[in-house]
Every structure is written in structure tokens, then in C-alpha cells.
């Protein structure tokens, strides 16, 4: 499935705070709607500055209890392969801004394995374990071997990376596995775990987040029709919706007609 073929929506908010607050309201509604429609909801979290700002805005929202936290499955799009509780882990940061204060069912919080657990020193085995967990949640009839996530969040890096899929990196070429170990990432730490493009594209909705002037080049490049290997953010899409959520600074290099 080509990202451009599904169409994209672009929403531009005034600044990063407005982006975080508006997206928090949108996310709460998306999750509450999914729970109303099919009992539970599933969301894939992202790390990074915009992802953490969004979770902090959810934590601060007066509407946060519209979500039935006990019926929400949380997954991660990528993780830094570091020891449990390392401050640089996406999971640790998500706990600090939101998860530790939300009445989640621990069995529904699907954390990517740390580097000091049973998969110490073996990111490939850790990736395989997470893929097995995803496949179990998807059920035996799923061709994609991942659940049909209600919403999958992706921060866009200044180099156009999403999850831990970096430009021209081998993980971007993966067509079979749903989770891979990433080695030699250009952004520290070099060893990571990431969902692959097929896993990301199985989501019902994919939301890309970018705020700040340092993201303007990446946003312009990805939305200008760059190749998928050159601009991973250009390669992702949701089955029913692909939403780019920007602030004015990140959108500042888009052509006026976008
Ligand atoms: O390392 C990562 O970076 C990206 C983007 O982070 P940002 O701070 O530039 O917004 C993030 O989406 C990804 O989950 C994370 O592991």
C-alpha cells in the first residue's frame, strides 16, 4: 500500500502546546469512540518530544476519564534497547508523564523488552518476542499478524525517521517481520526495536506528529513525495486515515497549496 494512495489529511495548529492539547482531545475521543464501538481500544505510543507532550496533555485533560483505562491496550511503535527504567526508554518517559497515574490494566500494557531482561544482548530475540505478543493479540486469522490498532502515533524526527525506521536503513526494507532489531541507528542509542512498515500500515489510523522549526525540512520533504527509503515518514499510512498533526513552525516550509 502506498502512503500517497490513501490520501493524507494535514492539520496545522498554532504552536506545540496547542498541538499537544488539540491532539490530546482528539486522542481521547478516538479511544472513547473505539471503546463505544467495539468494547476495547488499542493505541500505539511513540516516544520523542511531541509524543511525550501529547501524553502529558492527556494526563492534564479534564476529559481523560472519558477513556475506560481498564479496556485500553497500549503498544509501542519503537523502543530504545536499554535497561528497564532507563530514563531514555520511551516506556520510562511515558510512565512519568501519564501511565503511572492512569488506572490501566497492567496486562494490557505491552512494553517492548528492555536490554537487561531475558533478551539481554539479543535485540533480535527481543523483537521476535514482541512480534509473538502482537500476533497473539491479533488472533490466528489475522494476515497482518498485528492487531488492527485503532490509532498508531508516530513522532517525525528531523531526519524524517518514524518509530526507529531511519532513512536508508535496512529495517525500512523489512517486508516479512512485524518487529525488528535496529542496529547502528544514527540517533542514540544505536540499538533499538521497531515496528516495521507492514505492521504500521495495519493500523486503522496513523497520526504523525511534528512541532518546531527543526522539523520543517522533514515535513516538507516527506509531504513533497519523497521516496520511502529517503523519507520514512513518507512511507507510512493508516488503513482508513493518515493524519499529519503539525504546528505552524513545522509546517512553515510546506507549499501554500498543501
Ligand atoms: O528516538 C525517537 O525519536 C522520534 C522523534 O523524536 P523527537 O524528539 O524528534 O520528536 C520518536 O518518534 C521515536 O519514538 C523515538 O524513539
mmCIF file of C-alpha atoms and ligand atoms in Angstrom:
data_model
loop_
_atom_site.group_PDB
_atom_site.id
_atom_site.type_symbol
_atom_site.label_atom_id
_atom_site.label_comp_id
_atom_site.label_asym_id
_atom_site.label_seq_id
_atom_site.Cartn_x
_atom_site.Cartn_y
_atom_site.Cartn_z
ATOM 1 C CA UNK A 1 0.000 0.000 0.000
ATOM 2 C CA UNK A 2 1.456 3.332 -0.974
ATOM 3 C CA UNK A 3 1.112 6.142 1.555
ATOM 4 C CA UNK A 4 0.090 8.660 -1.075
ATOM 5 C CA UNK A 5 -2.647 6.345 -2.338
ATOM 6 C CA UNK A 6 -4.606 6.532 0.900
ATOM 7 C CA UNK A 7 -4.726 10.315 0.947
ATOM 8 C CA UNK A 8 -3.458 12.390 3.784
ATOM 9 C CA UNK A 9 -5.029 14.989 5.966
ATOM 10 C CA UNK A 10 -2.906 17.802 7.340
ATOM 11 C CA UNK A 11 -3.939 19.854 10.362
ATOM 12 C CA UNK A 12 -1.849 22.817 11.448
ATOM 13 C CA UNK A 13 -2.061 24.199 14.980
ATOM 14 C CA UNK A 14 -0.586 27.471 16.190
ATOM 15 C CA UNK A 15 2.255 26.142 18.338
ATOM 16 C CA UNK A 16 3.485 22.994 20.065
ATOM 17 C CA UNK A 17 1.310 23.483 23.144
ATOM 18 C CA UNK A 18 -1.840 23.931 21.088
ATOM 19 C CA UNK A 19 -0.822 20.906 19.004
ATOM 20 C CA UNK A 20 -0.428 18.783 22.135
ATOM 21 C CA UNK A 21 -3.714 19.900 23.658
ATOM 22 C CA UNK A 22 -5.767 19.587 20.482
ATOM 23 C CA UNK A 23 -4.271 16.178 19.731
ATOM 24 C CA UNK A 24 -4.931 15.025 23.299
ATOM 25 C CA UNK A 25 -8.607 15.923 22.873
ATOM 26 C CA UNK A 26 -8.661 14.109 19.532
ATOM 27 C CA UNK A 27 -6.948 11.029 21.005
ATOM 28 C CA UNK A 28 -9.308 10.828 23.981
ATOM 29 C CA UNK A 29 -12.272 10.978 21.609
ATOM 30 C CA UNK A 30 -10.756 8.406 19.266
ATOM 31 C CA UNK A 31 -10.185 5.941 22.117
ATOM 32 C CA UNK A 32 -13.591 6.562 23.711
ATOM 33 C CA UNK A 33 -15.287 6.122 20.330
ATOM 34 C CA UNK A 34 -13.450 2.849 19.691
ATOM 35 C CA UNK A 35 -14.438 1.556 23.114
ATOM 36 C CA UNK A 36 -18.046 2.517 22.460
ATOM 37 C CA UNK A 37 -17.943 0.738 19.091
ATOM 38 C CA UNK A 38 -16.140 -2.467 19.998
ATOM 39 C CA UNK A 39 -15.681 -2.604 23.744
ATOM 40 C CA UNK A 40 -11.927 -2.113 23.873
ATOM 41 C CA UNK A 41 -9.431 0.156 22.151
ATOM 42 C CA UNK A 42 -5.816 -0.165 21.130
ATOM 43 C CA UNK A 43 -3.261 2.604 20.734
ATOM 44 C CA UNK A 44 0.378 2.510 19.721
ATOM 45 C CA UNK A 45 2.521 5.089 21.501
ATOM 46 C CA UNK A 46 5.521 6.968 20.206
ATOM 47 C CA UNK A 47 8.481 8.373 22.070
ATOM 48 C CA UNK A 48 10.154 11.703 21.458
ATOM 49 C CA UNK A 49 9.300 15.276 22.371
ATOM 50 C CA UNK A 50 5.944 15.503 20.623
ATOM 51 C CA UNK A 51 4.789 12.095 21.783
ATOM 52 C CA UNK A 52 5.620 12.900 25.390
ATOM 53 C CA UNK A 53 3.981 16.334 25.152
ATOM 54 C CA UNK A 54 0.831 14.651 23.862
ATOM 55 C CA UNK A 55 0.740 12.149 26.740
ATOM 56 C CA UNK A 56 1.316 14.967 29.239
ATOM 57 C CA UNK A 57 -1.626 16.837 27.686
ATOM 58 C CA UNK A 58 -3.805 13.731 28.026
ATOM 59 C CA UNK A 59 -2.748 13.496 31.695
ATOM 60 C CA UNK A 60 -3.720 17.134 32.251
ATOM 61 C CA UNK A 61 -7.005 16.947 30.372
ATOM 62 C CA UNK A 62 -10.266 17.248 32.273
ATOM 63 C CA UNK A 63 -11.659 14.727 29.783
ATOM 64 C CA UNK A 64 -9.133 11.961 30.484
ATOM 65 C CA UNK A 65 -11.725 9.850 32.266
ATOM 66 C CA UNK A 66 -13.812 9.596 29.123
ATOM 67 C CA UNK A 67 -11.328 6.780 28.448
ATOM 68 C CA UNK A 68 -12.024 3.495 30.184
ATOM 69 C CA UNK A 69 -8.378 2.919 31.027
ATOM 70 C CA UNK A 70 -9.029 -0.690 32.051
ATOM 71 C CA UNK A 71 -10.140 -1.533 28.498
ATOM 72 C CA UNK A 72 -7.254 0.095 26.644
ATOM 73 C CA UNK A 73 -4.394 -1.859 25.091
ATOM 74 C CA UNK A 74 -1.176 0.104 24.772
ATOM 75 C CA UNK A 75 1.650 -0.878 22.466
ATOM 76 C CA UNK A 76 4.840 0.893 21.381
ATOM 77 C CA UNK A 77 5.963 1.723 17.864
ATOM 78 C CA UNK A 78 9.593 1.619 18.906
ATOM 79 C CA UNK A 79 11.824 1.435 21.908
ATOM 80 C CA UNK A 80 15.408 2.228 22.758
ATOM 81 C CA UNK A 81 17.053 -1.117 23.673
ATOM 82 C CA UNK A 82 18.218 -0.057 27.131
ATOM 83 C CA UNK A 83 17.835 -1.420 30.683
ATOM 84 C CA UNK A 84 14.404 -1.365 32.293
ATOM 85 C CA UNK A 85 13.616 2.035 33.843
ATOM 86 C CA UNK A 86 16.435 3.735 31.941
ATOM 87 C CA UNK A 87 15.361 7.398 31.658
ATOM 88 C CA UNK A 88 15.926 7.278 27.881
ATOM 89 C CA UNK A 89 13.469 4.453 27.324
ATOM 90 C CA UNK A 90 10.230 5.553 25.690
ATOM 91 C CA UNK A 91 8.323 3.447 28.210
ATOM 92 C CA UNK A 92 10.005 5.151 31.180
ATOM 93 C CA UNK A 93 9.172 8.579 29.765
ATOM 94 C CA UNK A 94 5.559 7.601 29.056
ATOM 95 C CA UNK A 95 5.214 6.311 32.622
ATOM 96 C CA UNK A 96 6.499 9.603 34.004
ATOM 97 C CA UNK A 97 4.119 11.824 32.036
ATOM 98 C CA UNK A 98 0.962 9.684 32.038
ATOM 99 C CA UNK A 99 0.957 5.952 32.569
ATOM 100 C CA UNK A 100 1.828 5.857 36.268
ATOM 101 C CA UNK A 101 -1.259 7.944 37.039
ATOM 102 C CA UNK A 102 -3.713 6.100 34.778
ATOM 103 C CA UNK A 103 -5.754 3.115 36.039
ATOM 104 C CA UNK A 104 -4.530 0.822 33.270
ATOM 105 C CA UNK A 105 -4.772 -2.957 33.331
ATOM 106 C CA UNK A 106 -1.067 -3.984 33.521
ATOM 107 C CA UNK A 107 -1.833 -6.995 31.319
ATOM 108 C CA UNK A 108 -2.863 -4.588 28.559
ATOM 109 C CA UNK A 109 0.343 -2.513 28.678
ATOM 110 C CA UNK A 110 2.552 -4.203 26.097
ATOM 111 C CA UNK A 111 6.052 -2.908 26.718
ATOM 112 C CA UNK A 112 8.882 -3.712 24.333
ATOM 113 C CA UNK A 113 11.524 -5.777 26.158
ATOM 114 C CA UNK A 114 14.439 -3.991 27.842
ATOM 115 C CA UNK A 115 18.079 -4.827 27.244
ATOM 116 C CA UNK A 116 18.606 -6.285 30.714
ATOM 117 C CA UNK A 117 15.739 -8.780 30.783
ATOM 118 C CA UNK A 118 15.527 -12.285 29.362
ATOM 119 C CA UNK A 119 16.691 -10.920 25.991
ATOM 120 C CA UNK A 120 19.836 -9.208 27.300
ATOM 121 C CA UNK A 121 22.267 -8.612 24.482
ATOM 122 C CA UNK A 122 19.870 -10.042 21.896
ATOM 123 C CA UNK A 123 17.675 -7.397 20.281
ATOM 124 C CA UNK A 124 16.611 -9.855 17.571
ATOM 125 C CA UNK A 125 15.185 -12.228 20.190
ATOM 126 C CA UNK A 126 13.507 -9.266 21.918
ATOM 127 C CA UNK A 127 11.945 -8.202 18.610
ATOM 128 C CA UNK A 128 10.745 -11.732 17.963
ATOM 129 C CA UNK A 129 9.180 -11.922 21.436
ATOM 130 C CA UNK A 130 7.276 -8.690 20.809
ATOM 131 C CA UNK A 131 6.168 -9.938 17.399
ATOM 132 C CA UNK A 132 4.832 -13.081 19.084
ATOM 133 C CA UNK A 133 2.883 -10.958 21.578
ATOM 134 C CA UNK A 134 1.412 -8.899 18.742
ATOM 135 C CA UNK A 135 0.458 -11.995 16.779
ATOM 136 C CA UNK A 136 -1.272 -13.496 19.815
ATOM 137 C CA UNK A 137 -3.319 -10.311 20.244
ATOM 138 C CA UNK A 138 -4.148 -10.248 16.531
ATOM 139 C CA UNK A 139 -5.596 -13.738 16.608
ATOM 140 C CA UNK A 140 -4.972 -16.710 14.322
ATOM 141 C CA UNK A 141 -6.972 -15.312 11.396
ATOM 142 C CA UNK A 142 -5.036 -12.078 11.046
ATOM 143 C CA UNK A 143 -2.983 -11.901 7.868
ATOM 144 C CA UNK A 144 -1.043 -8.940 9.237
ATOM 145 C CA UNK A 145 -0.046 -10.697 12.499
ATOM 146 C CA UNK A 146 -0.673 -7.490 14.429
ATOM 147 C CA UNK A 147 -3.938 -6.149 15.861
ATOM 148 C CA UNK A 148 -5.862 -3.603 13.804
ATOM 149 C CA UNK A 149 -4.725 -0.765 16.060
ATOM 150 C CA UNK A 150 -7.334 1.949 16.465
ATOM 151 C CA UNK A 151 -4.668 4.617 16.400
ATOM 152 C CA UNK A 152 -0.921 4.485 15.912
ATOM 153 C CA UNK A 153 1.105 7.557 16.877
ATOM 154 C CA UNK A 154 4.402 8.461 15.265
ATOM 155 C CA UNK A 155 6.714 11.340 16.056
ATOM 156 C CA UNK A 156 8.548 12.602 12.984
ATOM 157 C CA UNK A 157 12.285 13.090 13.527
ATOM 158 C CA UNK A 158 14.224 15.989 11.971
ATOM 159 C CA UNK A 159 15.696 13.444 9.517
ATOM 160 C CA UNK A 160 12.174 12.122 8.623
ATOM 161 C CA UNK A 161 12.539 8.976 10.746
ATOM 162 C CA UNK A 162 9.422 7.483 12.309
ATOM 163 C CA UNK A 163 9.400 4.860 15.070
ATOM 164 C CA UNK A 164 13.032 3.660 14.746
ATOM 165 C CA UNK A 165 12.931 3.465 10.953
ATOM 166 C CA UNK A 166 15.701 5.752 9.746
ATOM 167 C CA UNK A 167 16.365 6.915 6.178
ATOM 168 C CA UNK A 168 18.145 4.332 4.023
ATOM 169 C CA UNK A 169 18.325 1.913 6.979
ATOM 170 C CA UNK A 170 17.869 -1.858 6.462
ATOM 171 C CA UNK A 171 14.891 -2.011 8.867
ATOM 172 C CA UNK A 172 12.943 0.100 6.401
ATOM 173 C CA UNK A 173 13.185 -2.642 3.776
ATOM 174 C CA UNK A 174 11.660 -5.320 6.009
ATOM 175 C CA UNK A 175 8.617 -6.879 4.371
ATOM 176 C CA UNK A 176 8.069 -10.052 6.417
ATOM 177 C CA UNK A 177 8.671 -9.429 10.092
ATOM 178 C CA UNK A 178 6.451 -7.094 12.115
ATOM 179 C CA UNK A 179 9.156 -6.105 14.625
ATOM 180 C CA UNK A 180 12.899 -5.857 14.077
ATOM 181 C CA UNK A 181 16.054 -5.071 15.984
ATOM 182 C CA UNK A 182 17.623 -1.860 14.703
ATOM 183 C CA UNK A 183 21.394 -1.621 14.768
ATOM 184 C CA UNK A 184 23.588 1.421 14.214
ATOM 185 C CA UNK A 185 20.761 3.960 14.448
ATOM 186 C CA UNK A 186 22.087 7.444 13.653
ATOM 187 C CA UNK A 187 20.294 8.821 16.730
ATOM 188 C CA UNK A 188 21.381 7.441 20.124
ATOM 189 C CA UNK A 189 21.072 4.863 21.394
ATOM 190 C CA UNK A 190 22.240 2.890 18.364
ATOM 191 C CA UNK A 191 20.351 -0.290 19.260
ATOM 192 C CA UNK A 192 16.580 -0.159 19.167
ATOM 193 C CA UNK A 193 13.456 -2.197 18.479
ATOM 194 C CA UNK A 194 10.893 -1.032 15.947
ATOM 195 C CA UNK A 195 7.648 -1.971 14.289
ATOM 196 C CA UNK A 196 8.183 -2.373 10.570
ATOM 197 C CA UNK A 197 6.266 -0.695 7.747
ATOM 198 C CA UNK A 198 3.854 -3.642 7.272
ATOM 199 C CA UNK A 199 2.972 -3.559 10.986
ATOM 200 C CA UNK A 200 2.474 0.203 10.992
ATOM 201 C CA UNK A 201 0.320 0.095 7.880
ATOM 202 C CA UNK A 202 -2.035 -2.403 9.531
ATOM 203 C CA UNK A 203 -3.321 0.344 11.848
ATOM 204 C CA UNK A 204 -6.738 1.795 11.202
ATOM 205 C CA UNK A 205 -5.420 5.309 11.760
ATOM 206 C CA UNK A 206 -1.849 6.598 11.696
ATOM 207 C CA UNK A 207 -1.194 10.025 13.191
ATOM 208 C CA UNK A 208 2.143 11.747 12.574
ATOM 209 C CA UNK A 209 3.204 14.480 14.997
ATOM 210 C CA UNK A 210 5.699 17.248 14.320
ATOM 211 C CA UNK A 211 6.276 20.565 16.045
ATOM 212 C CA UNK A 212 9.051 23.113 15.785
ATOM 213 C CA UNK A 213 11.245 24.704 13.168
ATOM 214 C CA UNK A 214 13.717 21.794 13.319
ATOM 215 C CA UNK A 215 11.008 19.530 11.845
ATOM 216 C CA UNK A 216 10.060 21.861 8.975
ATOM 217 C CA UNK A 217 12.508 20.360 6.484
ATOM 218 C CA UNK A 218 11.458 16.804 7.316
ATOM 219 C CA UNK A 219 7.758 17.604 6.986
ATOM 220 C CA UNK A 220 8.257 19.361 3.653
ATOM 221 C CA UNK A 221 10.418 16.546 2.332
ATOM 222 C CA UNK A 222 8.011 13.767 3.365
ATOM 223 C CA UNK A 223 4.931 15.528 2.052
ATOM 224 C CA UNK A 224 6.588 16.503 -1.218
ATOM 225 C CA UNK A 225 6.513 12.920 -2.438
ATOM 226 C CA UNK A 226 9.994 11.831 -1.424
ATOM 227 C CA UNK A 227 10.903 8.179 -1.809
ATOM 228 C CA UNK A 228 10.099 5.854 1.066
ATOM 229 C CA UNK A 229 13.730 4.933 1.657
ATOM 230 C CA UNK A 230 14.830 8.558 1.704
ATOM 231 C CA UNK A 231 11.963 9.729 3.925
ATOM 232 C CA UNK A 232 10.412 7.043 6.154
ATOM 233 C CA UNK A 233 7.649 9.442 7.201
ATOM 234 C CA UNK A 234 6.507 9.416 3.568
ATOM 235 C CA UNK A 235 6.116 5.636 3.709
ATOM 236 C CA UNK A 236 3.561 5.299 6.494
ATOM 237 C CA UNK A 237 -0.204 5.329 6.259
ATOM 238 C CA UNK A 238 -3.259 4.031 8.027
ATOM 239 C CA UNK A 239 -5.903 1.773 6.514
ATOM 240 C CA UNK A 240 -8.612 4.358 6.844
ATOM 241 C CA UNK A 241 -6.791 7.538 7.826
ATOM 242 C CA UNK A 242 -3.379 9.152 7.725
ATOM 243 C CA UNK A 243 -3.309 12.362 9.699
ATOM 244 C CA UNK A 244 -0.430 14.804 9.870
ATOM 245 C CA UNK A 245 -0.676 16.936 13.007
ATOM 246 C CA UNK A 246 1.670 19.903 12.851
ATOM 247 C CA UNK A 247 2.328 23.265 14.391
ATOM 248 C CA UNK A 248 2.938 26.345 12.259
ATOM 249 C CA UNK A 249 6.711 26.143 12.637
ATOM 250 C CA UNK A 250 6.834 22.529 11.435
ATOM 251 C CA UNK A 251 4.519 23.420 8.543
ATOM 252 C CA UNK A 252 6.447 26.553 7.586
ATOM 253 C CA UNK A 253 8.162 25.045 4.535
ATOM 254 C CA UNK A 254 5.087 23.429 3.024
ATOM 255 C CA UNK A 255 3.885 24.958 -0.234
ATOM 256 C CA UNK A 256 0.838 27.192 0.197
ATOM 257 C CA UNK A 257 -1.305 24.758 -1.812
ATOM 258 C CA UNK A 258 -0.728 21.776 0.547
HETATM 259 O O1 LIG B 1 14.125 8.459 19.015
HETATM 260 C C1 LIG B 1 12.983 8.687 18.755
HETATM 261 O O2 LIG B 1 12.679 9.809 18.041
HETATM 262 C C2 LIG B 1 11.428 10.014 17.410
HETATM 263 C C3 LIG B 1 11.198 11.520 17.247
HETATM 264 O O3 LIG B 1 11.567 12.207 18.434
HETATM 265 P P1 LIG B 1 11.550 13.802 18.556
HETATM 266 O O4 LIG B 1 12.074 14.086 19.937
HETATM 267 O O5 LIG B 1 12.435 14.346 17.481
HETATM 268 O O6 LIG B 1 10.123 14.234 18.393
HETATM 269 C C4 LIG B 1 10.337 9.309 18.159
HETATM 270 O O7 LIG B 1 9.158 9.377 17.441
HETATM 271 C C5 LIG B 1 10.715 7.868 18.430
HETATM 272 O O8 LIG B 1 9.654 7.172 19.059
HETATM 273 C C6 LIG B 1 11.894 7.866 19.311
HETATM 274 O O9 LIG B 1 12.345 6.590 19.694
#
